Short mmCIF file of C-alpha atoms in Angstrom, two decimals:
data_model
loop_
_atom_site.label_atom_id
_atom_site.label_comp_id
_atom_site.label_asym_id
_atom_site.label_seq_id
_atom_site.Cartn_x
_atom_site.Cartn_y
_atom_site.Cartn_z
CA ASN A 1 -40.36 -42.12 6.98
CA LEU A 2 -41.94 -39.24 5.31
CA LEU A 3 -39.31 -37.09 7.14
CA THR A 4 -36.60 -39.44 6.10
CA THR A 5 -37.70 -39.23 2.46
CA ALA A 6 -37.73 -35.58 2.64
CA ALA A 7 -33.98 -35.64 3.83
CA LEU A 8 -33.29 -37.84 0.87
CA PHE A 9 -35.02 -35.39 -1.46
CA ALA A 10 -32.93 -32.49 -0.12
CA ALA A 11 -29.77 -34.56 -0.58
CA PHE A 12 -30.64 -35.40 -4.05
CA TYR A 13 -31.48 -31.85 -4.59
CA GLY A 14 -27.99 -30.71 -3.19
CA ILE A 15 -26.29 -33.55 -5.76
CA ILE A 16 -28.10 -31.86 -8.69
CA GLN A 17 -27.23 -28.18 -7.65
CA SER A 18 -23.59 -29.26 -7.11
CA LEU A 19 -23.36 -30.58 -10.60
CA VAL A 20 -24.48 -27.20 -12.16
CA GLY A 21 -22.38 -25.18 -9.82
CA HIS A 22 -24.91 -23.82 -7.52
CA PHE A 23 -22.62 -24.58 -4.46
CA GLU A 24 -24.54 -22.15 -1.90
CA ALA A 25 -27.86 -24.10 -2.75
CA ALA A 26 -26.35 -27.41 -2.35
CA ALA A 27 -24.84 -26.30 1.10
CA ILE A 28 -28.26 -25.25 2.17
CA ALA A 29 -29.86 -28.36 0.88
CA ILE A 30 -27.23 -30.51 2.99
CA LEU A 31 -28.10 -28.45 6.00
CA ILE A 32 -32.04 -28.96 5.64
CA SER A 33 -31.25 -32.69 5.37
CA MET A 34 -29.59 -32.57 8.59
CA VAL A 35 -32.41 -30.97 10.22
CA LEU A 36 -34.72 -33.51 8.85
CA ASP A 37 -32.61 -36.19 9.89
CA GLY A 38 -32.62 -35.02 13.45
CA LEU A 39 -36.40 -34.90 13.42
CA ASP A 40 -37.21 -38.02 11.91
CA GLY A 41 -35.88 -40.29 15.08
CA ARG A 42 -37.36 -37.87 17.76
CA VAL A 43 -40.68 -37.96 15.87
CA ALA A 44 -40.62 -41.87 15.45
CA ARG A 45 -40.07 -42.21 19.24
CA MET A 46 -42.63 -39.46 20.18
CA THR A 47 -45.31 -41.26 17.89
CA ASN A 48 -44.30 -44.96 18.77
CA THR A 49 -43.53 -45.58 15.39
CA VAL A 50 -39.86 -46.76 15.53
CA SER A 51 -39.21 -49.84 13.34
CA ASP A 52 -36.30 -51.85 11.91
CA PHE A 53 -37.50 -50.58 8.45
CA GLY A 54 -37.16 -46.94 9.29
CA LYS A 55 -33.80 -47.60 11.10
CA GLU A 56 -32.51 -49.45 8.06
CA TYR A 57 -34.06 -46.63 5.73
CA ASP A 58 -32.49 -43.86 7.53
CA SER A 59 -28.82 -45.19 7.48
CA LEU A 60 -29.20 -45.60 3.62
CA VAL A 61 -30.28 -42.07 3.55
CA ASP A 62 -27.48 -40.86 5.73
CA VAL A 63 -24.80 -42.43 3.47
CA ILE A 64 -26.36 -40.32 0.72
CA ALA A 65 -27.13 -37.15 2.40
CA PHE A 66 -23.92 -37.19 4.90
CA GLY A 67 -21.40 -38.94 2.68
CA LEU A 68 -21.91 -38.75 -0.83
CA THR A 69 -23.52 -35.45 -1.09
CA PRO A 70 -21.01 -33.31 0.78
CA ALA A 71 -18.03 -34.97 -0.96
CA LEU A 72 -19.47 -34.56 -4.53
CA LEU A 73 -20.08 -30.85 -3.21
CA LEU A 74 -16.51 -30.38 -2.17
CA TYR A 75 -15.31 -32.15 -5.42
CA GLN A 76 -17.43 -29.91 -7.62
CA TRP A 77 -16.27 -26.89 -5.76
CA GLY A 78 -12.34 -27.35 -5.79
CA LEU A 79 -11.14 -30.79 -5.28
CA LYS A 80 -11.49 -31.85 -9.09
CA ASP A 81 -8.71 -29.18 -9.57
CA LEU A 82 -6.34 -31.56 -7.56
CA GLY A 83 -6.62 -34.32 -9.92
CA LYS A 84 -6.72 -38.25 -8.68
CA VAL A 85 -5.70 -36.74 -5.19
CA GLY A 86 -8.99 -34.98 -5.04
CA TRP A 87 -11.42 -37.50 -5.92
CA LEU A 88 -9.58 -40.26 -3.78
CA ILE A 89 -9.99 -37.93 -0.72
CA ALA A 90 -13.52 -37.45 -1.51
CA PHE A 91 -13.99 -41.45 -1.73
CA PHE A 92 -12.19 -41.87 1.42
CA TYR A 93 -14.82 -39.52 3.07
CA VAL A 94 -17.69 -41.45 1.58
CA ALA A 95 -16.23 -44.62 2.87
CA ALA A 96 -15.46 -43.19 6.34
CA ALA A 97 -19.02 -42.00 6.62
CA ALA A 98 -20.60 -45.56 5.49
CA LEU A 99 -18.34 -47.27 8.00
CA ARG A 100 -19.02 -44.95 10.77
CA LEU A 101 -22.66 -45.68 10.03
CA ALA A 102 -22.10 -49.54 10.20
CA ARG A 103 -20.36 -49.45 13.14
CA PHE A 104 -23.02 -47.29 14.88
CA ASN A 105 -25.67 -49.71 13.71
CA ALA A 106 -23.74 -52.64 15.12
CA GLN A 107 -23.09 -51.09 18.58
CA SER A 108 -25.46 -52.95 21.11
CA ASN A 109 -24.62 -50.83 24.25
CA LYS A 110 -24.70 -47.24 23.02
CA SER A 111 -24.11 -44.20 25.44
CA GLU A 112 -27.02 -41.84 25.99
CA ARG A 113 -24.50 -38.96 26.54
CA TYR A 114 -21.63 -39.46 23.94
CA PHE A 115 -21.10 -40.57 20.25
CA GLU A 116 -18.08 -42.89 19.43
CA GLY A 117 -16.65 -40.72 16.50
CA LEU A 118 -17.72 -37.66 14.79
CA PRO A 119 -21.46 -37.92 13.78
CA CYS A 120 -21.84 -38.02 9.98
CA PRO A 121 -24.25 -35.11 10.04
CA MET A 122 -21.96 -32.88 11.94
CA ALA A 123 -19.14 -33.67 9.50
CA ALA A 124 -21.35 -32.80 6.79
CA ALA A 125 -22.28 -29.71 8.19
CA VAL A 126 -18.78 -28.54 8.73
CA LEU A 127 -18.17 -29.01 4.82
CA ALA A 128 -21.46 -27.68 3.60
CA SER A 129 -21.27 -24.37 5.97
CA GLY A 130 -17.80 -23.88 4.87
CA VAL A 131 -18.35 -24.13 1.36
CA TRP A 132 -21.44 -21.64 1.98
CA THR A 133 -19.63 -19.09 3.69
CA LEU A 134 -16.48 -19.09 1.02
CA ALA A 135 -19.21 -19.17 -1.88
CA SER A 136 -21.29 -16.41 -0.33
CA TYR A 137 -18.08 -14.21 0.25
CA GLN A 138 -16.85 -15.30 -3.49
CA ILE A 139 -13.47 -16.44 -1.86
CA LYS A 140 -11.47 -19.22 -3.65
CA GLY A 141 -8.00 -20.21 -4.41
CA GLU A 142 -5.58 -23.05 -4.58
CA VAL A 143 -4.63 -22.71 -0.99
CA LEU A 144 -8.08 -22.86 0.23
CA THR A 145 -8.85 -25.99 -1.93
CA VAL A 146 -5.88 -27.78 -0.24
CA ALA A 147 -7.19 -26.75 3.15
CA ALA A 148 -10.39 -28.16 2.42
CA MET A 149 -9.07 -31.26 1.16
CA ILE A 150 -7.14 -31.54 4.62
CA LEU A 151 -10.06 -30.73 6.39
CA MET A 152 -12.30 -33.58 4.52
CA LEU A 153 -9.44 -36.16 5.31
CA LEU A 154 -9.43 -35.08 9.03
CA LEU A 155 -13.30 -35.19 9.08
CA GLY A 156 -13.16 -38.86 7.86
CA LEU A 157 -10.62 -39.93 10.33
CA ALA A 158 -12.56 -38.39 13.02
CA MET A 159 -15.64 -40.56 11.85
CA VAL A 160 -13.89 -43.62 12.23
CA SER A 161 -12.06 -42.74 15.40
CA THR A 162 -13.31 -43.16 18.97
CA LEU A 163 -13.26 -39.72 20.07
CA PRO A 164 -16.07 -38.81 22.24
CA TYR A 165 -18.68 -36.34 20.88
CA ARG A 166 -21.51 -35.07 23.17
CA SER A 167 -24.91 -36.55 21.78
CA PHE A 168 -27.22 -34.27 23.72
CA LYS A 169 -29.66 -37.29 23.81
CA ASP A 170 -29.81 -37.20 27.73
CA LEU A 171 -31.51 -33.62 27.57
CA ASP A 172 -35.05 -34.07 28.51
CA LEU A 173 -36.99 -31.26 26.78
CA ARG A 174 -40.46 -32.66 27.78
CA ASN A 175 -40.52 -31.29 31.18
CA ARG A 176 -40.22 -27.58 32.35
CA VAL A 177 -37.49 -25.65 30.67
CA PRO A 178 -35.64 -22.91 32.62
CA PHE A 179 -36.30 -19.22 31.52
CA VAL A 180 -32.54 -18.56 30.87
CA ALA A 181 -32.41 -21.61 28.27
CA VAL A 182 -35.27 -19.91 26.55
CA LEU A 183 -33.14 -16.65 26.30
CA VAL A 184 -30.19 -18.45 25.24
CA LEU A 185 -32.08 -20.18 22.49
CA VAL A 186 -33.56 -16.77 21.40
CA GLY A 187 -30.11 -15.37 21.43
CA GLY A 188 -28.74 -18.32 19.13
CA PHE A 189 -31.48 -17.52 16.49
CA ILE A 190 -30.46 -14.25 16.54
CA LEU A 191 -26.80 -14.90 16.15
CA VAL A 192 -27.70 -17.32 13.40
CA SER A 193 -29.73 -14.81 11.51
CA PHE A 194 -27.18 -12.20 11.66
CA ASP A 195 -24.76 -14.28 9.25
CA PRO A 196 -26.04 -17.73 8.93
CA PRO A 197 -23.09 -19.36 6.91
CA THR A 198 -20.48 -18.10 9.20
CA VAL A 199 -22.15 -18.72 12.46
CA LEU A 200 -23.02 -21.96 11.37
CA SER A 201 -19.52 -22.64 10.06
CA VAL A 202 -17.98 -21.45 13.46
CA LEU A 203 -20.45 -23.64 15.43
CA SER A 204 -19.62 -27.04 13.36
CA LEU A 205 -15.98 -26.41 13.54
CA ALA A 206 -16.51 -26.17 17.41
CA PHE A 207 -18.17 -29.18 17.69
CA PHE A 208 -15.58 -31.00 15.37
CA VAL A 209 -12.72 -29.86 17.64
CA SER A 210 -14.60 -30.66 20.85
CA GLY A 211 -13.98 -34.18 20.45
CA PRO A 212 -10.14 -34.06 20.50
CA ILE A 213 -10.54 -31.62 23.41
CA GLY A 214 -12.46 -33.86 25.29
CA TRP A 215 -10.18 -36.77 24.66
CA LEU A 216 -7.26 -34.83 25.74
CA ILE A 217 -9.04 -33.77 28.98
CA ARG A 218 -10.17 -37.14 29.94
CA ARG A 219 -6.71 -38.43 29.07
CA GLY A 220 -5.30 -35.94 31.47
CA SER A 221 -7.58 -36.64 34.26
CA HIS A 222 -6.97 -40.36 33.95
CA ALA A 223 -3.21 -39.62 34.07
CA SER A 224 -3.85 -37.39 37.19
CA THR A 225 -5.88 -40.21 38.81
CA ASP A 226 -3.39 -42.80 38.14
CA ASP A 227 -0.50 -40.69 39.71
CA ALA A 228 -2.56 -40.06 42.74
CA GLU A 229 -3.20 -43.84 43.14
CA VAL A 230 0.56 -44.58 42.94
CA SER A 231 1.35 -41.75 45.65
CA ASP A 232 -1.29 -43.26 48.03
CA SER A 233 0.34 -46.74 47.59
CA VAL A 234 3.55 -45.48 48.17
CA ALA A 235 2.62 -43.38 51.09
CA GLU A 236 1.07 -46.67 52.54
CA ASP A 237 4.02 -48.60 51.93
CA ASP A 238 6.16 -46.09 53.87
CA SER A 239 4.08 -45.91 56.59
CA SER A 240 3.92 -49.90 56.97
CA SER A 241 7.66 -50.08 56.86
CA PRO A 242 9.62 -50.32 60.17
CA GLY A 243 11.34 -47.18 61.23
CA GLN A 244 15.23 -46.87 61.24
CA GLY A 245 17.13 -45.80 64.18
CA GLY A 246 19.89 -43.06 64.01
#
């Protein structure tokens, strides 16, 4: 619960920084809140302190940290220049995040390998890292603002969709870890430290598009399986039918 409260504090700090125009600080605060959100559940399970109160508290904080705060950040950054369309898209994103969390809490049989729909923290990471990148390089324009609005709309749709996103909950980090994995982890830290906003933006966007790509791959494999079953059934019918003489 202390970690969840810290995530709430970071999200509230992000709101304050967005209102005063410090967009880089607001984006970093959202990413810090994301890290803390990833830790609170794992710490609760490791210490056997999981409770219904903690789950409800975590969901309420998630709506603020990954729904309201990134929407307000994008609105203050540029969407307010688009008038009514800008704040309506921002509201749609907040509503999609709330609906995504409500659906997740209502699910009784949750998969250990995949999320149903884009997780709210990753959607917020896409927006926060993108704003951080553009603000750090002082890049802004009407075209980028419209692109950010479209991206926010797509992220909202992805959250309420049924696209499969890898959860990585099935990874067991309590046992021995291969040495190669340690090298990959060190390489990841070096890559992020080279240009944090750009690297984080690329990684979060890659995770975002992994859902539609995974859905297309699954659909293609199912179609291939169905075609193979049809071919097998046709072959069986041909072999069982009597032969015709010349």
